[in-house]
Amino acid sequence: MREEDKLALKALFKAEDFSDSHLDLITYSYDASDHVQAPDAVVWAASAAQVSSLLKLANLRGLPVIPRGAGTGMAGGVVPVRGGVVLDLCRMNRILDIRIGDRVAVVQPGVVYAELQKALAPHGFFFPPDPASGKVCTLGGNVATNAGGIKGAKYGVTRDYVLGLEVVMPDGRIMRTGSHCMKSSSGLDLTRLFVGSEGILGVITEIILKISPRPTAVKTCQALFADLSQAGRAVSEILHSAILPSVMEILDENTVRVLREQGGMGLPAAKALLLVETDGFTEQEAAFQLGRVKEIFTATGAQEIKMAATPQEAEDLWRARRMAGSTAAQLRPNNVAEDVTVPVSKLPALLEGISQIVGKYGMPFVLFGHAGDGNLHPKIMFDHKHPEEALKVGRAVDEIFALACRLGGTLSGEHGIGLAKAPYMPLEHDPLALEMMGSLKKLWDPNNILNPGKMGLPN
Ligand code: MLT
Ligand code: ZN
């Protein structure tokens, strides 16, 4: 970046809200993926008006601007591949309004997901999507990536809860989309277009979210299987039964082994582990559903079934799932974690296919994820210092994406495309649909200043 561009940028921000220090540039060079590239500067915005001034200037001078929340993304979506300015929105962190009667919460993009839940709890309400990084991720990032999580099968994903937005367009104009209403059939749905747009179309500065009453009864159980196909059958039968679990997570044989050997967890050896939770507004409602789950686990030949009798016991059952990713990551210095998703009936084929693919390359890997909505997280561990390992991981990932698309699935169920999945977009999308995405980006951001180089779109 030219010195005169930096001076112009500095003039828009207080001294403490602009940085080009080496430390900050390194800090903002990565997210939770394996991609790294430093920006030229970092700014911290306090208002939509300030974002607007920044974008006006960047648009005139052709400076890339990369909007960012907590940086917990797993696809390189906020890595500044073309340099430029990282726009940190974490200081825009106010919950502006909670209106229980209207069932909406209005928030700034930097509000941490868990803070919204904390604010809703005294009202007996919650925001249903449940990303794994909820303690630290921001709602702006959740909207920008259409984040999912463990409750997708029953409660859907972020997109299902966004009613409206305030967005700063690349030329600095400020636009409002959607409404505060529970429903609207009015005009083209620009709100939905921005959800999952990964910061390439505009900067989200305010979000109107739909909120729901929190179910007061929750029941948890865990089953271990000596055979992966039995676990697959259990998932399928639960989905065919007339109940709707709020959580149905699967951990494969490798994940169970890593938790036993690396995580010191007192689990028996098993080919698969299923964690299921049911919820409702009465104990009977949740217990009835869990009873059906237990019957199915027994009928499909589970080797061990544990029902939590107390919240503490439920928390103990959750430990294996919560520790899965971080325990496996300790096996090697680097890892890739994907989020391929298939129609739920194809889940057994995806599980088996991924195990075969990665097994063939002889790399350490685990496979876990959200069985209830067909979303798996293959996580492959390797060491960048050994180029042959990185090469094998690349090949395995190519094959995993090809398999998911062959099964009628999607490259990303919840993490987004970013850099990591950009080259694979043609595998999934109709060429004309891809062309339309590129045309939209050109129309809305003709100078390509917003998060350029992402999502596999031209230039
Ligand atoms: C999860 O569900 O745990 C995340 O989406 C993926 C991960 O942390 O690997
Ligand atoms: Zn996930």
XYZ file of C-alpha atoms and ligand atoms in Angstrom:
469
model
C 0.000 0.000 0.000
C 1.280 3.440 -0.900
C 2.284 5.773 1.943
C -0.268 8.387 0.773
C -3.053 5.753 1.013
C -2.009 5.001 4.584
C -2.038 8.695 5.468
C -5.536 9.077 4.000
C -6.706 6.047 6.000
C -5.153 7.319 9.217
C -7.035 10.587 8.809
C -10.354 8.672 9.092
C -9.536 6.914 12.382
C -8.370 7.848 15.872
C -4.722 6.928 16.433
C -5.674 3.868 18.512
C -8.095 2.634 15.806
C -5.487 2.333 13.053
C -2.409 0.113 13.036
C 0.290 -1.012 10.679
C 2.512 -2.417 13.414
C 4.235 -5.693 12.588
C 2.492 -7.398 15.501
C -1.008 -6.387 14.341
C -0.294 -7.287 10.720
C 0.779 -10.787 11.827
C -2.222 -11.097 14.165
C -4.610 -10.274 11.320
C -2.896 -12.497 8.751
C -4.840 -15.654 9.585
C -8.091 -17.178 10.802
C -8.769 -20.746 12.029
C -7.804 -22.221 8.645
C -4.380 -23.086 7.306
C -4.110 -19.944 5.118
C -1.873 -16.984 5.988
C -1.291 -13.573 4.369
C -0.643 -10.267 6.106
C -2.665 -7.106 5.355
C -1.071 -3.651 4.945
C -3.103 -2.094 7.730
C -5.803 -2.829 10.304
C -8.608 -0.498 11.368
C -11.207 -0.832 14.123
C -14.554 0.753 13.229
C -17.016 2.198 15.741
C -20.015 3.007 13.528
C -21.677 2.474 10.159
C -20.762 6.080 9.302
C -17.094 5.278 9.861
C -17.346 2.094 7.757
C -18.973 4.222 5.070
C -16.098 6.752 5.054
C -13.593 3.913 4.872
C -15.319 2.252 1.912
C -15.697 5.559 0.028
C -11.974 6.109 0.354
C -11.046 2.505 -0.470
C -13.324 2.527 -3.508
C -11.714 5.702 -4.860
C -8.209 4.412 -4.287
C -8.804 0.759 -5.178
C -7.780 -0.572 -1.751
C -8.957 -4.054 -0.732
C -11.060 -4.055 2.479
C -11.548 -7.292 4.377
C -14.334 -7.141 6.982
C -13.708 -9.416 9.950
C -15.165 -10.474 13.294
C -13.399 -12.829 15.712
C -11.525 -14.671 12.948
C -12.822 -18.120 13.916
C -13.649 -19.020 10.301
C -12.234 -22.308 9.020
C -12.049 -21.520 5.284
C -9.652 -18.556 5.070
C -12.567 -16.189 4.445
C -10.896 -13.239 6.219
C -7.316 -13.878 5.144
C -6.249 -10.770 3.165
C -4.871 -12.562 0.103
C -4.432 -9.305 -1.809
C -3.202 -7.250 1.159
C -5.158 -4.068 1.880
C -7.031 -3.106 5.042
C -8.564 -5.509 7.512
C -11.689 -3.906 8.956
C -12.171 -5.292 12.482
C -15.820 -4.940 13.538
C -15.454 -6.394 17.050
C -15.823 -2.985 18.696
C -19.306 -2.598 17.201
C -20.531 -4.946 19.889
C -23.780 -3.515 21.246
C -27.050 -5.390 21.558
C -29.273 -2.562 20.364
C -32.690 -3.973 21.190
C -34.408 -7.087 22.464
C -38.148 -7.093 21.844
C -39.599 -10.315 23.213
C -43.139 -9.376 22.097
C -41.942 -9.075 18.497
C -39.515 -11.999 18.871
C -36.591 -9.997 17.541
C -33.150 -8.937 18.706
C -31.252 -6.166 16.952
C -27.472 -6.380 17.235
C -24.278 -4.885 15.916
C -21.992 -7.286 14.015
C -19.307 -7.492 16.723
C -21.629 -8.930 19.386
C -20.196 -12.257 20.528
C -22.701 -15.079 19.952
C -22.602 -16.174 23.629
C -23.332 -12.607 24.823
C -26.618 -12.590 22.916
C -27.580 -15.940 24.482
C -26.713 -14.513 27.918
C -28.912 -11.480 27.316
C -31.839 -13.608 26.069
C -31.700 -16.210 28.863
C -33.499 -14.170 31.573
C -36.432 -13.777 29.153
C -36.587 -17.557 28.576
C -35.555 -16.991 24.956
C -32.620 -18.061 22.767
C -31.081 -17.679 19.325
C -31.263 -21.265 17.991
C -28.282 -21.707 15.598
C -25.399 -23.089 17.656
C -21.892 -22.815 16.132
C -19.104 -24.758 17.894
C -17.131 -21.510 18.370
C -20.096 -19.797 20.086
C -18.104 -18.591 23.092
C -15.950 -16.344 20.908
C -17.373 -15.965 17.387
C -19.305 -12.829 16.450
C -22.816 -12.613 15.043
C -21.560 -10.595 12.050
C -19.284 -13.509 11.166
C -22.139 -15.973 11.726
C -24.276 -14.050 9.235
C -21.429 -13.576 6.743
C -20.747 -17.342 6.660
C -24.306 -18.567 7.293
C -22.906 -20.446 10.291
C -24.622 -23.684 11.316
C -23.731 -25.870 14.268
C -24.998 -28.762 16.296
C -28.709 -27.960 16.200
C -29.168 -27.623 12.456
C -31.408 -30.657 11.977
C -34.116 -29.267 14.245
C -33.469 -25.536 14.283
C -31.828 -24.745 10.942
C -28.935 -22.335 10.393
C -28.232 -18.617 10.745
C -29.982 -17.801 7.440
C -33.297 -19.009 8.872
C -33.148 -16.349 11.596
C -32.022 -13.183 9.817
C -34.966 -10.850 9.190
C -33.119 -7.770 8.040
C -29.767 -6.014 7.824
C -28.026 -2.681 7.613
C -25.246 -2.958 5.064
C -22.619 -0.500 3.865
C -22.177 -0.902 0.128
C -18.714 -0.805 -1.487
C -19.249 2.830 -2.584
C -20.072 3.850 1.000
C -23.852 4.145 0.692
C -25.772 2.658 3.620
C -28.655 0.308 2.792
C -31.389 -1.337 4.877
C -32.836 -4.688 3.832
C -35.737 -6.781 5.132
C -37.918 -5.777 8.082
C -38.660 -6.425 11.751
C -41.579 -8.677 10.769
C -41.840 -12.418 11.315
C -42.610 -12.738 7.641
C -42.457 -10.680 4.475
C -43.191 -11.358 0.813
C -42.154 -7.902 -0.250
C -39.670 -7.552 -3.100
C -36.457 -9.425 -3.825
C -34.896 -10.920 -0.686
C -31.647 -8.970 -0.462
C -31.220 -10.053 3.162
C -30.801 -13.677 2.131
C -28.301 -12.651 -0.518
C -26.050 -11.123 2.135
C -26.275 -14.098 4.491
C -23.314 -16.281 3.553
C -21.846 -13.628 1.219
C -18.530 -13.690 3.138
C -17.981 -9.936 3.008
C -17.730 -9.716 -0.778
C -20.874 -7.638 -1.400
C -21.069 -5.208 1.509
C -20.209 -4.710 5.186
C -22.930 -5.738 7.630
C -23.318 -3.101 10.357
C -26.631 -4.085 11.964
C -28.593 -7.340 12.131
C -32.252 -8.000 12.953
C -32.535 -11.558 14.273
C -35.518 -13.750 14.952
C -35.390 -15.297 18.447
C -37.336 -18.226 19.949
C -38.588 -19.400 23.350
C -35.969 -21.733 24.845
C -37.176 -25.291 25.449
C -37.040 -25.882 29.183
C -36.521 -29.658 29.133
C -33.461 -31.298 27.587
C -32.478 -35.000 27.650
C -29.148 -36.421 26.531
C -27.868 -39.880 25.696
C -24.837 -41.487 24.107
C -24.521 -44.826 22.322
C -21.437 -46.729 21.220
C -21.504 -49.155 18.307
C -19.186 -52.028 17.386
C -20.097 -51.549 13.739
C -20.323 -48.318 11.717
C -23.240 -49.584 9.643
C -25.291 -50.155 12.831
C -24.718 -46.512 13.788
C -25.747 -45.472 10.261
C -28.927 -47.522 10.598
C -29.679 -45.950 13.980
C -29.351 -42.444 12.475
C -31.604 -43.378 9.589
C -34.257 -44.949 11.850
C -34.282 -41.962 14.187
C -34.822 -39.707 11.180
C -37.670 -41.929 9.994
C -39.351 -42.054 13.420
C -41.903 -39.416 14.308
C -39.594 -37.448 16.607
C -37.168 -34.591 16.008
C -33.954 -34.653 18.073
C -32.318 -31.273 18.671
C -28.832 -32.826 18.396
C -27.565 -35.955 16.655
C -23.766 -36.019 16.486
C -21.535 -38.812 15.229
C -17.897 -39.597 16.083
C -16.072 -42.237 14.060
C -13.716 -44.959 15.235
C -10.609 -42.766 14.861
C -12.166 -39.959 16.861
C -13.056 -42.373 19.676
C -9.492 -43.758 19.615
C -7.896 -40.287 19.709
C -10.131 -39.313 22.634
C -9.131 -42.477 24.500
C -5.416 -42.336 23.745
C -4.664 -38.606 23.488
C -7.561 -37.124 25.431
C -7.371 -39.630 28.326
C -11.127 -40.137 28.119
C -12.572 -43.258 29.733
C -14.421 -44.461 26.640
C -14.520 -48.101 25.501
C -13.172 -48.816 22.013
C -15.950 -48.488 19.424
C -16.469 -48.102 15.685
C -18.858 -45.179 16.197
C -20.345 -42.980 18.901
C -23.682 -41.195 18.621
C -24.677 -38.342 20.921
C -28.366 -37.476 20.824
C -30.284 -34.773 22.619
C -34.029 -34.170 22.615
C -35.785 -31.086 23.917
C -39.257 -29.772 24.586
C -41.350 -27.600 26.844
C -42.211 -30.398 29.269
C -40.099 -33.195 30.755
C -42.491 -35.720 29.219
C -42.034 -34.307 25.715
C -38.222 -34.556 25.868
C -38.295 -37.910 27.709
C -40.782 -39.436 25.247
C -38.509 -38.572 22.330
C -35.390 -39.848 24.069
C -37.222 -43.060 24.922
C -37.780 -43.640 21.202
C -34.083 -42.970 20.545
C -33.101 -45.516 23.193
C -35.401 -48.138 21.666
C -33.777 -47.555 18.272
C -30.265 -47.775 19.753
C -31.182 -51.109 21.366
C -32.813 -52.458 18.214
C -29.828 -51.535 16.042
C -27.420 -53.340 18.397
C -25.633 -50.556 20.319
C -22.869 -52.017 22.502
C -23.371 -49.424 25.245
C -26.086 -46.813 25.904
C -25.684 -44.073 28.517
C -28.634 -41.880 29.495
C -27.755 -38.706 31.437
C -29.784 -38.424 34.633
C -28.529 -34.940 35.581
C -27.207 -31.860 33.759
C -23.719 -32.773 35.028
C -23.992 -36.253 33.523
C -25.162 -34.678 30.260
C -22.131 -32.389 30.326
C -19.889 -35.446 30.831
C -21.419 -37.079 27.739
C -20.872 -33.885 25.762
C -17.153 -33.826 26.621
C -16.221 -36.351 23.931
C -17.906 -34.298 21.204
C -16.572 -30.988 22.437
C -12.993 -32.291 22.714
C -12.995 -34.161 19.378
C -11.529 -31.462 17.082
C -9.011 -29.951 19.500
C -7.708 -33.328 20.750
C -7.176 -34.612 17.201
C -5.450 -31.352 16.197
C -2.681 -32.117 18.704
C -1.544 -35.142 16.675
C 0.395 -33.058 14.122
C 1.376 -29.373 13.734
C -1.164 -28.659 10.937
C -4.598 -29.840 9.959
C -7.400 -29.236 7.503
C -11.014 -29.550 8.652
C -13.775 -29.664 6.055
C -17.561 -29.473 6.353
C -18.933 -31.409 3.395
C -22.655 -32.080 3.613
C -24.901 -34.544 1.798
C -28.602 -35.400 1.756
C -29.008 -37.282 5.043
C -29.788 -40.597 3.341
C -26.292 -40.468 1.772
C -24.508 -40.055 5.106
C -23.387 -43.719 5.404
C -21.897 -43.520 1.876
C -20.082 -40.300 2.777
C -18.721 -41.749 6.026
C -17.450 -44.867 4.338
C -16.114 -43.039 1.268
C -14.146 -40.453 3.283
C -12.614 -43.165 5.483
C -11.489 -45.050 2.387
C -10.078 -41.959 0.683
C -8.056 -40.646 3.624
C -7.105 -44.153 4.781
C -5.596 -44.821 1.343
C -3.172 -41.904 1.770
C -2.143 -43.145 5.209
C -2.650 -39.800 6.939
C -3.948 -39.519 10.520
C -7.546 -38.306 10.421
C -10.775 -38.171 12.380
C -14.330 -37.933 11.156
C -17.093 -36.414 13.225
C -20.037 -34.104 12.737
C -23.691 -33.386 12.589
C -25.318 -36.672 11.536
C -28.806 -35.159 11.888
C -28.278 -32.866 8.899
C -25.746 -34.828 6.835
C -22.774 -32.589 7.707
C -19.408 -34.268 8.382
C -16.081 -32.814 9.509
C -13.171 -34.829 8.143
C -10.086 -33.469 9.907
C -6.712 -34.549 8.501
C -3.538 -33.946 10.474
C -0.164 -33.298 8.789
C 3.048 -31.293 8.923
C 3.607 -28.477 6.444
C 7.348 -29.013 6.774
C 6.948 -32.304 4.923
C 5.778 -31.329 1.415
C 4.816 -34.913 0.566
C 2.315 -34.887 3.460
C 0.780 -31.606 2.296
C 0.510 -33.070 -1.217
C -1.313 -36.151 0.054
C -3.715 -34.032 2.095
C -4.453 -31.927 -0.995
C -5.236 -35.046 -3.024
C -7.430 -36.498 -0.279
C -9.361 -33.219 -0.009
C -9.855 -33.132 -3.819
C -11.358 -36.614 -3.651
C -13.542 -35.823 -0.634
C -15.104 -32.833 -2.413
C -15.624 -34.861 -5.586
C -17.313 -37.615 -3.553
C -19.595 -35.189 -1.683
C -20.695 -33.560 -4.957
C -21.224 -36.964 -6.603
C -23.539 -37.843 -3.722
C -25.573 -34.720 -4.466
C -23.982 -32.797 -1.594
C -22.376 -29.432 -1.015
C -18.759 -28.318 -0.439
C -19.716 -26.428 2.694
C -22.559 -27.045 5.113
C -21.597 -24.288 7.535
C -18.040 -22.895 7.326
C -18.252 -21.131 3.955
C -16.053 -21.194 0.839
C -13.411 -18.512 1.544
C -10.067 -19.501 0.049
C -9.999 -23.140 1.047
C -12.881 -24.291 -1.117
C -12.743 -21.625 -3.847
C -11.104 -23.866 -6.502
C -13.844 -26.470 -6.073
C -16.856 -24.239 -6.782
C -17.290 -25.579 -10.365
C -17.638 -29.104 -8.945
C -20.848 -28.128 -7.191
C -22.401 -25.237 -9.068
C -24.122 -24.990 -12.416
C -21.816 -22.919 -14.732
C -24.595 -20.408 -15.313
C -25.200 -20.058 -11.555
C -21.468 -19.378 -11.104
C -21.566 -16.825 -13.915
C -24.508 -15.089 -12.199
C -22.615 -14.977 -8.889
C -19.691 -13.330 -10.718
C -22.044 -10.841 -12.433
C -23.635 -9.894 -9.128
C -20.257 -9.279 -7.537
C -19.267 -7.073 -10.510
C -22.509 -5.137 -10.351
C -22.334 -4.468 -6.617
C -18.597 -4.018 -6.286
C -17.284 -2.939 -9.724
C -13.842 -2.050 -8.371
C -13.580 -5.376 -6.541
C -12.489 -3.842 -3.254
C -14.507 -6.009 -0.859
C -12.715 -9.166 0.236
C -11.274 -9.810 -3.254
C -10.024 -13.242 -4.281
C -12.624 -15.203 -2.343
C -15.353 -17.699 -3.222
C -13.780 -18.665 -6.542
C -15.368 -15.757 -8.404
C -13.539 -14.188 -11.397
C -10.671 -11.787 -10.463
C -17.650 -28.292 14.726
O -18.797 -28.653 14.481
O -17.022 -28.698 15.721
C -16.996 -27.309 13.804
O -17.923 -26.859 12.865
C -15.853 -27.920 13.064
C -14.565 -28.072 13.778
O -14.324 -27.466 14.813
O -13.713 -28.797 13.227
Zn -19.722 -28.197 12.714
